[in-house]
PDB file of C-alpha atoms in Angstrom:
ATOM      1  CA  MET A   1    -132.924 -55.160-128.193  1.00  0.00           C
ATOM      2  CA  LEU A   2    -134.864 -57.434-130.393  1.00  0.00           C
ATOM      3  CA  PHE A   3    -138.267 -57.745-128.588  1.00  0.00           C
ATOM      4  CA  SER A   4    -139.521 -56.318-125.444  1.00  0.00           C
ATOM      5  CA  CYS A   5    -142.502 -56.014-123.345  1.00  0.00           C
ATOM      6  CA  THR A   6    -144.833 -53.136-124.211  1.00  0.00           C
ATOM      7  CA  ARG A   7    -145.066 -52.181-120.536  1.00  0.00           C
ATOM      8  CA  GLY A   8    -142.661 -49.647-118.949  1.00  0.00           C
ATOM      9  CA  ARG A   9    -139.901 -51.491-117.229  1.00  0.00           C
ATOM     10  CA  LYS A  10    -138.265 -54.598-118.572  1.00  0.00           C
ATOM     11  CA  SER A  11    -138.382 -57.781-116.389  1.00  0.00           C
ATOM     12  CA  SER A  12    -135.170 -59.354-115.288  1.00  0.00           C
ATOM     13  CA  ARG A  13    -135.894 -62.210-117.741  1.00  0.00           C
ATOM     14  CA  GLU A  14    -136.208 -59.704-120.607  1.00  0.00           C
ATOM     15  CA  LYS A  15    -132.937 -58.012-119.569  1.00  0.00           C
ATOM     16  CA  ILE A  16    -131.244 -61.326-119.447  1.00  0.00           C
ATOM     17  CA  LEU A  17    -132.471 -62.387-122.906  1.00  0.00           C
ATOM     18  CA  ASP A  18    -131.465 -59.068-124.426  1.00  0.00           C
ATOM     19  CA  ALA A  19    -127.973 -59.222-122.882  1.00  0.00           C
ATOM     20  CA  ALA A  20    -127.525 -62.855-124.024  1.00  0.00           C
ATOM     21  CA  ALA A  21    -128.638 -61.898-127.609  1.00  0.00           C
ATOM     22  CA  GLU A  22    -126.217 -59.099-127.720  1.00  0.00           C
ATOM     23  CA  LEU A  23    -123.414 -61.371-126.488  1.00  0.00           C
ATOM     24  CA  VAL A  24    -124.339 -64.198-128.841  1.00  0.00           C
ATOM     25  CA  GLY A  25    -124.220 -61.738-131.739  1.00  0.00           C
ATOM     26  CA  GLU A  26    -120.841 -60.554-130.655  1.00  0.00           C
ATOM     27  CA  ILE A  27    -118.955 -63.733-129.651  1.00  0.00           C
ATOM     28  CA  GLY A  28    -121.220 -66.620-130.458  1.00  0.00           C
ATOM     29  CA  ALA A  29    -123.203 -68.917-128.314  1.00  0.00           C
ATOM     30  CA  GLY A  30    -120.351 -71.412-127.881  1.00  0.00           C
ATOM     31  CA  ARG A  31    -118.386 -68.729-125.970  1.00  0.00           C
ATOM     32  CA  LEU A  32    -121.243 -67.467-124.105  1.00  0.00           C
ATOM     33  CA  THR A  33    -121.108 -67.755-120.301  1.00  0.00           C
ATOM     34  CA  LEU A  34    -123.771 -67.097-117.692  1.00  0.00           C
ATOM     35  CA  ASP A  35    -121.239 -64.840-115.804  1.00  0.00           C
ATOM     36  CA  ALA A  36    -120.913 -62.597-118.905  1.00  0.00           C
ATOM     37  CA  VAL A  37    -124.657 -62.541-119.352  1.00  0.00           C
ATOM     38  CA  ALA A  38    -125.286 -61.604-115.718  1.00  0.00           C
ATOM     39  CA  GLU A  39    -122.700 -58.816-115.998  1.00  0.00           C
ATOM     40  CA  ARG A  40    -124.146 -57.434-119.353  1.00  0.00           C
ATOM     41  CA  ALA A  41    -127.709 -57.527-117.863  1.00  0.00           C
ATOM     42  CA  GLY A  42    -126.546 -55.686-114.768  1.00  0.00           C
ATOM     43  CA  LEU A  43    -127.767 -58.561-112.419  1.00  0.00           C
ATOM     44  CA  SER A  44    -126.143 -60.910-110.083  1.00  0.00           C
ATOM     45  CA  LYS A  45    -125.342 -64.420-111.189  1.00  0.00           C
ATOM     46  CA  GLY A  46    -127.965 -65.618-108.620  1.00  0.00           C
ATOM     47  CA  GLY A  47    -130.513 -63.499-110.331  1.00  0.00           C
ATOM     48  CA  LEU A  48    -129.758 -64.973-113.718  1.00  0.00           C
ATOM     49  CA  LEU A  49    -129.772 -68.477-112.355  1.00  0.00           C
ATOM     50  CA  TYR A  50    -133.189 -67.878-110.642  1.00  0.00           C
ATOM     51  CA  ASN A  51    -134.596 -67.274-114.277  1.00  0.00           C
ATOM     52  CA  PHE A  52    -132.344 -69.683-116.191  1.00  0.00           C
ATOM     53  CA  PRO A  53    -130.754 -72.405-114.074  1.00  0.00           C
ATOM     54  CA  THR A  54    -128.502 -73.578-116.990  1.00  0.00           C
ATOM     55  CA  LYS A  55    -126.905 -72.192-120.237  1.00  0.00           C
ATOM     56  CA  ASP A  56    -129.206 -74.721-122.213  1.00  0.00           C
ATOM     57  CA  ALA A  57    -132.288 -73.168-120.421  1.00  0.00           C
ATOM     58  CA  LEU A  58    -131.142 -69.733-121.438  1.00  0.00           C
ATOM     59  CA  LEU A  59    -130.411 -70.840-125.070  1.00  0.00           C
ATOM     60  CA  GLN A  60    -133.841 -72.606-125.181  1.00  0.00           C
ATOM     61  CA  ALA A  61    -135.518 -69.311-124.011  1.00  0.00           C
ATOM     62  CA  MET A  62    -133.588 -67.395-126.674  1.00  0.00           C
ATOM     63  CA  ILE A  63    -134.742 -69.715-129.433  1.00  0.00           C
ATOM     64  CA  GLN A  64    -138.378 -69.604-128.120  1.00  0.00           C
ATOM     65  CA  ARG A  65    -138.219 -65.788-128.109  1.00  0.00           C
ATOM     66  CA  MET A  66    -137.033 -65.736-131.690  1.00  0.00           C
ATOM     67  CA  ILE A  67    -139.930 -68.197-132.536  1.00  0.00           C
ATOM     68  CA  ASP A  68    -142.318 -65.882-130.786  1.00  0.00           C
ATOM     69  CA  GLN A  69    -141.110 -62.853-132.605  1.00  0.00           C
ATOM     70  CA  VAL A  70    -141.454 -64.552-135.964  1.00  0.00           C
ATOM     71  CA  ALA A  71    -144.976 -65.612-135.007  1.00  0.00           C
ATOM     72  CA  PHE A  72    -145.898 -62.182-133.958  1.00  0.00           C
ATOM     73  CA  GLU A  73    -144.659 -60.747-137.293  1.00  0.00           C
ATOM     74  CA  LYS A  74    -146.427 -63.419-139.261  1.00  0.00           C
ATOM     75  CA  ASP A  75    -149.687 -62.665-137.386  1.00  0.00           C
ATOM     76  CA  ALA A  76    -149.332 -58.994-138.114  1.00  0.00           C
ATOM     77  CA  LEU A  77    -148.548 -59.604-141.913  1.00  0.00           C
ATOM     78  CA  ARG A  78    -151.424 -62.097-141.941  1.00  0.00           C
ATOM     79  CA  LYS A  79    -153.864 -59.243-141.017  1.00  0.00           C
ATOM     80  CA  GLN A  80    -152.392 -56.965-143.533  1.00  0.00           C
ATOM     81  CA  ALA A  81    -152.270 -59.401-146.453  1.00  0.00           C
ATOM     82  CA  GLY A  82    -154.788 -58.756-149.192  1.00  0.00           C
ATOM     83  CA  PRO A  83    -156.804 -61.360-150.783  1.00  0.00           C
ATOM     84  CA  GLY A  84    -155.274 -63.453-153.562  1.00  0.00           C
ATOM     85  CA  PRO A  85    -153.634 -66.910-154.214  1.00  0.00           C
ATOM     86  CA  ASN A  86    -151.345 -68.460-151.665  1.00  0.00           C
ATOM     87  CA  ARG A  87    -152.051 -65.917-148.985  1.00  0.00           C
ATOM     88  CA  GLU A  88    -150.199 -68.016-146.321  1.00  0.00           C
ATOM     89  CA  ALA A  89    -147.177 -68.513-148.596  1.00  0.00           C
ATOM     90  CA  ARG A  90    -147.001 -64.795-149.146  1.00  0.00           C
ATOM     91  CA  VAL A  91    -147.070 -64.157-145.425  1.00  0.00           C
ATOM     92  CA  VAL A  92    -144.437 -66.895-144.601  1.00  0.00           C
ATOM     93  CA  THR A  93    -142.028 -65.730-147.284  1.00  0.00           C
ATOM     94  CA  LYS A  94    -142.315 -62.052-146.481  1.00  0.00           C
ATOM     95  CA  THR A  95    -141.824 -62.816-142.725  1.00  0.00           C
ATOM     96  CA  LEU A  96    -138.623 -64.855-143.472  1.00  0.00           C
ATOM     97  CA  LEU A  97    -137.328 -62.105-145.647  1.00  0.00           C
ATOM     98  CA  ASN A  98    -138.040 -59.342-143.093  1.00  0.00           C
ATOM     99  CA  PHE A  99    -136.711 -61.241-140.160  1.00  0.00           C
ATOM    100  CA  CYS A 100    -134.024 -63.559-141.049  1.00  0.00           C
ATOM    101  CA  CYS A 101    -131.852 -61.525-143.456  1.00  0.00           C
ATOM    102  CA  GLY A 102    -129.435 -59.000-141.848  1.00  0.00           C
ATOM    103  CA  GLY A 103    -129.028 -57.127-138.691  1.00  0.00           C
ATOM    104  CA  LYS A 104    -128.983 -58.251-135.046  1.00  0.00           C
ATOM    105  CA  MET A 105    -131.405 -61.169-135.798  1.00  0.00           C
ATOM    106  CA  GLN A 106    -128.904 -62.537-138.367  1.00  0.00           C
ATOM    107  CA  ASP A 107    -125.863 -62.447-135.836  1.00  0.00           C
ATOM    108  CA  MET A 108    -127.892 -63.926-133.130  1.00  0.00           C
ATOM    109  CA  ALA A 109    -129.258 -66.704-135.330  1.00  0.00           C
ATOM    110  CA  THR A 110    -125.817 -67.520-136.660  1.00  0.00           C
ATOM    111  CA  GLY A 111    -124.431 -67.794-133.142  1.00  0.00           C
ATOM    112  CA  MET A 112    -127.488 -69.939-131.999  1.00  0.00           C
ATOM    113  CA  MET A 113    -126.797 -72.300-134.806  1.00  0.00           C
ATOM    114  CA  ALA A 114    -123.267 -72.929-133.354  1.00  0.00           C
ATOM    115  CA  ALA A 115    -124.764 -73.889-130.101  1.00  0.00           C
ATOM    116  CA  THR A 116    -127.158 -76.330-131.595  1.00  0.00           C
ATOM    117  CA  ALA A 117    -124.279 -78.216-133.038  1.00  0.00           C
ATOM    118  CA  GLU A 118    -123.337 -79.246-129.455  1.00  0.00           C
ATOM    119  CA  ASN A 119    -127.002 -79.802-128.416  1.00  0.00           C
ATOM    120  CA  PRO A 120    -129.310 -80.511-131.510  1.00  0.00           C
ATOM    121  CA  SER A 121    -132.366 -80.843-129.323  1.00  0.00           C
ATOM    122  CA  LEU A 122    -132.345 -77.107-128.823  1.00  0.00           C
ATOM    123  CA  LEU A 123    -133.710 -76.945-132.316  1.00  0.00           C
ATOM    124  CA  ASP A 124    -136.831 -79.165-131.588  1.00  0.00           C
ATOM    125  CA  PRO A 125    -139.124 -76.140-131.268  1.00  0.00           C
ATOM    126  CA  VAL A 126    -137.822 -74.810-134.578  1.00  0.00           C
ATOM    127  CA  ARG A 127    -138.397 -78.207-136.145  1.00  0.00           C
ATOM    128  CA  GLN A 128    -142.103 -78.018-134.812  1.00  0.00           C
ATOM    129  CA  VAL A 129    -142.526 -74.537-136.321  1.00  0.00           C
ATOM    130  CA  ILE A 130    -141.206 -75.777-139.643  1.00  0.00           C
ATOM    131  CA  SER A 131    -143.695 -78.718-139.648  1.00  0.00           C
ATOM    132  CA  THR A 132    -146.552 -76.441-138.687  1.00  0.00           C
ATOM    133  CA  THR A 133    -145.613 -74.082-141.536  1.00  0.00           C
ATOM    134  CA  LEU A 134    -145.686 -76.943-143.891  1.00  0.00           C
ATOM    135  CA  GLU A 135    -149.056 -78.051-142.777  1.00  0.00           C
ATOM    136  CA  GLN A 136    -150.529 -74.617-142.924  1.00  0.00           C
ATOM    137  CA  LEU A 137    -149.124 -74.121-146.412  1.00  0.00           C
ATOM    138  CA  LYS A 138    -150.662 -77.553-147.494  1.00  0.00           C
ATOM    139  CA  ALA A 139    -154.009 -76.553-146.005  1.00  0.00           C
ATOM    140  CA  ASN A 140    -154.091 -72.904-147.183  1.00  0.00           C
ATOM    141  CA  SER A 141    -152.502 -72.827-150.663  1.00  0.00           C
ATOM    142  CA  ASP A 142    -154.355 -72.351-153.976  1.00  0.00           C
ATOM    143  CA  ASP A 143    -151.321 -73.543-155.889  1.00  0.00           C
ATOM    144  CA  LEU A 144    -149.323 -75.736-153.422  1.00  0.00           C
ATOM    145  CA  ASP A 145    -146.437 -76.252-155.810  1.00  0.00           C
ATOM    146  CA  SER A 146    -145.903 -72.532-156.071  1.00  0.00           C
ATOM    147  CA  ALA A 147    -146.338 -72.060-152.255  1.00  0.00           C
ATOM    148  CA  LEU A 148    -143.837 -74.793-151.511  1.00  0.00           C
ATOM    149  CA  LEU A 149    -141.237 -73.712-154.039  1.00  0.00           C
ATOM    150  CA  GLY A 150    -141.561 -70.052-152.877  1.00  0.00           C
ATOM    151  CA  TRP A 151    -141.068 -71.174-149.236  1.00  0.00           C
ATOM    152  CA  LEU A 152    -138.125 -73.354-150.107  1.00  0.00           C
ATOM    153  CA  ALA A 153    -136.477 -70.671-152.106  1.00  0.00           C
ATOM    154  CA  THR A 154    -136.905 -68.213-149.333  1.00  0.00           C
ATOM    155  CA  GLU A 155    -135.480 -70.617-146.767  1.00  0.00           C
ATOM    156  CA  GLY A 156    -132.582 -71.231-148.993  1.00  0.00           C
ATOM    157  CA  LEU A 157    -131.833 -67.547-149.480  1.00  0.00           C
ATOM    158  CA  SER A 158    -132.253 -66.869-145.815  1.00  0.00           C
ATOM    159  CA  SER A 159    -129.898 -69.653-144.931  1.00  0.00           C
ATOM    160  CA  LEU A 160    -127.328 -68.369-147.391  1.00  0.00           C
ATOM    161  CA  GLU A 161    -127.551 -64.875-145.887  1.00  0.00           C
ATOM    162  CA  MET A 162    -127.745 -66.028-142.308  1.00  0.00           C
ATOM    163  CA  HIS A 163    -124.451 -67.799-142.623  1.00  0.00           C
ATOM    164  CA  LYS A 164    -122.952 -65.043-144.671  1.00  0.00           C
ATOM    165  CA  LEU A 165    -122.444 -67.355-147.647  1.00  0.00           C
ATOM    166  CA  SER A 166    -124.612 -65.508-150.167  1.00  0.00           C
ATOM    167  CA  PRO A 167    -122.963 -64.889-153.512  1.00  0.00           C
ATOM    168  CA  PHE A 168    -125.666 -62.527-154.596  1.00  0.00           C
ATOM    169  CA  SER A 169    -125.347 -58.822-155.118  1.00  0.00           C
ATOM    170  CA  GLU A 170    -128.135 -56.515-153.839  1.00  0.00           C
ATOM    171  CA  GLU A 171    -129.460 -56.409-157.319  1.00  0.00           C
ATOM    172  CA  ASP A 172    -129.497 -60.137-157.613  1.00  0.00           C
ATOM    173  CA  ARG A 173    -131.199 -60.507-154.216  1.00  0.00           C
ATOM    174  CA  GLU A 174    -133.853 -58.004-155.273  1.00  0.00           C
ATOM    175  CA  ARG A 175    -134.553 -59.962-158.520  1.00  0.00           C
ATOM    176  CA  ILE A 176    -134.737 -63.152-156.534  1.00  0.00           C
ATOM    177  CA  VAL A 177    -137.175 -61.721-154.013  1.00  0.00           C
ATOM    178  CA  LYS A 178    -139.381 -60.283-156.746  1.00  0.00           C
ATOM    179  CA  ALA A 179    -139.433 -63.657-158.474  1.00  0.00           C
ATOM    180  CA  ILE A 180    -140.345 -65.421-155.185  1.00  0.00           C
ATOM    181  CA  ASP A 181    -143.127 -62.852-154.688  1.00  0.00           C
ATOM    182  CA  ARG A 182    -144.437 -63.545-158.305  1.00  0.00           C
ATOM    183  CA  LEU A 183    -144.247 -67.289-157.864  1.00  0.00           C
ATOM    184  CA  VAL A 184    -146.326 -67.225-154.596  1.00  0.00           C
ATOM    185  CA  SER A 185    -148.672 -64.457-155.833  1.00  0.00           C
ATOM    186  CA  LYS A 186    -149.469 -65.827-159.144  1.00  0.00           C
ATOM    187  CA  GLY A 187    -148.447 -69.440-159.092  1.00  0.00           C
ATOM    188  CA  ILE A 188    -146.694 -71.764-161.643  1.00  0.00           C
ATOM    189  CA  ALA A 189    -149.759 -72.119-163.920  1.00  0.00           C
ATOM    190  CA  GLU A 190    -149.336 -68.607-165.176  1.00  0.00           C
TER     191      GLU A 190
END
């Protein structure tokens, strides 16, 4: 389970999204069927269709849930972030590194990328988040060059890891992450 309601019982919608996320991680979004999701969620297909009338509607909800999870994490990190330069860049890079590299989120994100090849408009909410992030970095960075380079480096590392293409050892990755942190914390000028 990636994200669930803090209340006791999960709603049918949450069960469906959890089941779909598990299946996407296992078989990919391209091979995902509504029947398989309904079975995994322990619901009838009619119950699934009530919540998500199409596969695209289900995929859109999965993408939105990932966006919401990242936003929640970003808000939590923003509250914890100490003062200093490029606070927003530090929050954004740490969030990306926490969320997008490894585990269930990585498997699901990889599977979702395959689905967006068939329907690129599924990524419209992600495009909006990226635009908003850029605007926030521009508005809230003491050293915009450092903030942008740190964000771009983190996105690149995350992308390599998400697609299981990273050539870096754990030691290399650790060094890169520390360099990104230094960059966004201290800036290019130093």
